[in-house]
Amino acid sequence: MTDDRDSTVNTMSATDAAGSGPAVARTRAELQAARAELGDGDVAVVMTMGALHEGHSTLIRRARADARHVIVTVFLNPLQFGPREDLSRYPRTVDADMELCRREGVDLVFLPTPDVIYPDGDPGVRVSAGPLGDVLEGQARPGHFDGVLTVVGKLLHLTGADVSYYGQKDAQQLLLIRRMARDLDFPVEVISVPTVREADGLAMSSRNMYLTESDRETALCLSRALRAGAAAANEGPSAVRRAARAVLVGEPLALIDYLVLVHPSTLEDVPEWYRGEALLAVAGRVGTTRLIDNFPVNVGPGGGALEVFSDGAGRNGGPPGHTGSASPQSPRR
Ligand code: AMP
């Protein structure tokens, strides 16, 4: 077991590692030492649970473009998994993850075990996600967002990051992290990155590894439903919901948990008169795998899919299914 109080530091510095890969820290002491070696300039963090794919790479590239130093955390956070969820079978691909980080020019990878993050075991004090954490994913996964926000808060403190990157793919998580940073005065910028998809529209996810070939075919109904809903956006909310639902009912092998069109900051169903930005989100089980997906949409005349919400920083429109690497010149959102 890793002794986190061990002051022996055996990290490679970012400079020593030039060309050969990122520094690796497994303990708090190693993280602090490696963090200190990064030197001047702003630090970006991309938090992951490993089994990295092109979605994660896109976050890292965006961080790389914006900040001087990039830290990636790879931590399978037990706090955010329910007792009947997939923690024990969650894919672990550390070597491939390290290789991806090397390719993407990451400076430092923090790879802690649970006892490093939670040295006293299950933390008695957690961040509460509040009511926004009880709906949609939170309803299906009670306590999930308290677990997410607790670890995100800890990792922001431990890495001392100035800026952090999250995928629109996990829209409710992104919203809650934004709220936490604002409500609890975390001195960090929270930046969203559009969902990265496979060529056929399936949102990339570490959990896609669980899908059989036929599951994967079935899973395409989620993004097809979102696309159909977005295409009806100029006719108003009920047309969006109807169009999306029509696709899902045609695929009985996908067990849909919810399909909603909600306000992007309250997550409440938008009424029929509503015009403006909304989140069309879907979750369901395909085979043994629970999948989620969403499209930000603009509802009303001239409406359709948005790549990301405008968030007061200008809209970054683009076609649904776009691979989502935010344009390098786009402002931080
Ligand atoms: P995870 O490892 O699944 O916890 O994801 C780590 C980060 O990558 C989160 O901010 C996710 O929202 C983001 N992410 C995962 N999949 C995608 C994707 N397909 N497109 C964009 N971001 C993603």
mmCIF file of N, CA, C and O in Angstrom, residues 149 173-183 189-192 311 333:
data_model
loop_
_atom_site.group_PDB
_atom_site.id
_atom_site.type_symbol
_atom_site.label_atom_id
_atom_site.label_comp_id
_atom_site.label_asym_id
_atom_site.label_seq_id
_atom_site.Cartn_x
_atom_site.Cartn_y
_atom_site.Cartn_z
ATOM 1 N N LEU A 149 -18.282 15.671 -6.718
ATOM 2 C CA LEU A 149 -17.845 17.011 -6.302
ATOM 3 C C LEU A 149 -16.797 16.928 -5.196
ATOM 4 O O LEU A 149 -15.866 17.743 -5.146
ATOM 5 N N GLN A 173 -22.770 16.857 -14.603
ATOM 6 C CA GLN A 173 -21.517 16.945 -13.830
ATOM 7 C C GLN A 173 -20.839 18.298 -14.062
ATOM 8 O O GLN A 173 -20.413 18.969 -13.114
ATOM 9 N N LEU A 174 -20.761 18.695 -15.326
ATOM 10 C CA LEU A 174 -20.150 19.974 -15.682
ATOM 11 C C LEU A 174 -20.890 21.129 -15.003
ATOM 12 O O LEU A 174 -20.276 22.027 -14.418
ATOM 13 N N LEU A 175 -22.215 21.088 -15.079
ATOM 14 C CA LEU A 175 -23.018 22.143 -14.454
ATOM 15 C C LEU A 175 -22.736 22.205 -12.956
ATOM 16 O O LEU A 175 -22.541 23.287 -12.378
ATOM 17 N N LEU A 176 -22.700 21.043 -12.306
ATOM 18 C CA LEU A 176 -22.496 21.019 -10.860
ATOM 19 C C LEU A 176 -21.084 21.467 -10.475
ATOM 20 O O LEU A 176 -20.899 22.122 -9.447
ATOM 21 N N ILE A 177 -20.102 21.140 -11.302
ATOM 22 C CA ILE A 177 -18.734 21.586 -10.998
ATOM 23 C C ILE A 177 -18.646 23.113 -11.135
ATOM 24 O O ILE A 177 -18.044 23.794 -10.311
ATOM 25 N N ARG A 178 -19.292 23.632 -12.174
ATOM 26 C CA ARG A 178 -19.357 25.098 -12.317
ATOM 27 C C ARG A 178 -19.987 25.741 -11.090
ATOM 28 O O ARG A 178 -19.517 26.753 -10.582
ATOM 29 N N ARG A 179 -21.103 25.139 -10.647
ATOM 30 C CA ARG A 179 -21.813 25.683 -9.488
ATOM 31 C C ARG A 179 -20.947 25.589 -8.235
ATOM 32 O O ARG A 179 -20.900 26.507 -7.428
ATOM 33 N N MET A 180 -20.268 24.463 -8.077
ATOM 34 C CA MET A 180 -19.416 24.304 -6.894
ATOM 35 C C MET A 180 -18.323 25.371 -6.891
ATOM 36 O O MET A 180 -18.061 26.003 -5.857
ATOM 37 N N ALA A 181 -17.680 25.558 -8.058
ATOM 38 C CA ALA A 181 -16.580 26.527 -8.131
ATOM 39 C C ALA A 181 -17.085 27.929 -7.773
ATOM 40 O O ALA A 181 -16.422 28.674 -7.052
ATOM 41 N N ARG A 182 -18.297 28.240 -8.257
ATOM 42 C CA ARG A 182 -18.838 29.578 -7.978
ATOM 43 C C ARG A 182 -19.348 29.672 -6.535
ATOM 44 O O ARG A 182 -19.017 30.584 -5.795
ATOM 45 N N ASP A 183 -20.152 28.683 -6.148
ATOM 46 C CA ASP A 183 -20.805 28.766 -4.828
ATOM 47 C C ASP A 183 -19.797 28.636 -3.689
ATOM 48 O O ASP A 183 -20.002 29.192 -2.618
ATOM 49 N N GLU A 189 -10.790 28.271 -13.052
ATOM 50 C CA GLU A 189 -11.663 28.445 -14.209
ATOM 51 C C GLU A 189 -12.188 27.079 -14.634
ATOM 52 O O GLU A 189 -11.412 26.106 -14.663
ATOM 53 N N VAL A 190 -13.464 27.013 -14.957
ATOM 54 C CA VAL A 190 -14.079 25.745 -15.380
ATOM 55 C C VAL A 190 -14.426 25.877 -16.860
ATOM 56 O O VAL A 190 -15.188 26.753 -17.240
ATOM 57 N N ILE A 191 -13.851 25.010 -17.670
ATOM 58 C CA ILE A 191 -14.025 25.134 -19.113
ATOM 59 C C ILE A 191 -14.673 23.877 -19.677
ATOM 60 O O ILE A 191 -14.282 22.756 -19.322
ATOM 61 N N SER A 192 -15.677 24.092 -20.536
ATOM 62 C CA SER A 192 -16.368 22.936 -21.125
ATOM 63 C C SER A 192 -15.844 22.659 -22.522
ATOM 64 O O SER A 192 -15.493 23.582 -23.262
ATOM 65 N N ASP A 311 -23.088 30.527 -22.634
ATOM 66 C CA ASP A 311 -22.483 30.846 -21.344
ATOM 67 C C ASP A 311 -21.911 32.260 -21.307
ATOM 68 O O ASP A 311 -20.883 32.509 -20.676
ATOM 69 N N ARG A 333 -14.282 29.047 -21.998
ATOM 70 C CA ARG A 333 -15.675 29.170 -21.584
ATOM 71 C C ARG A 333 -15.831 28.641 -20.180
ATOM 72 O O ARG A 333 -15.207 27.691 -19.812
#
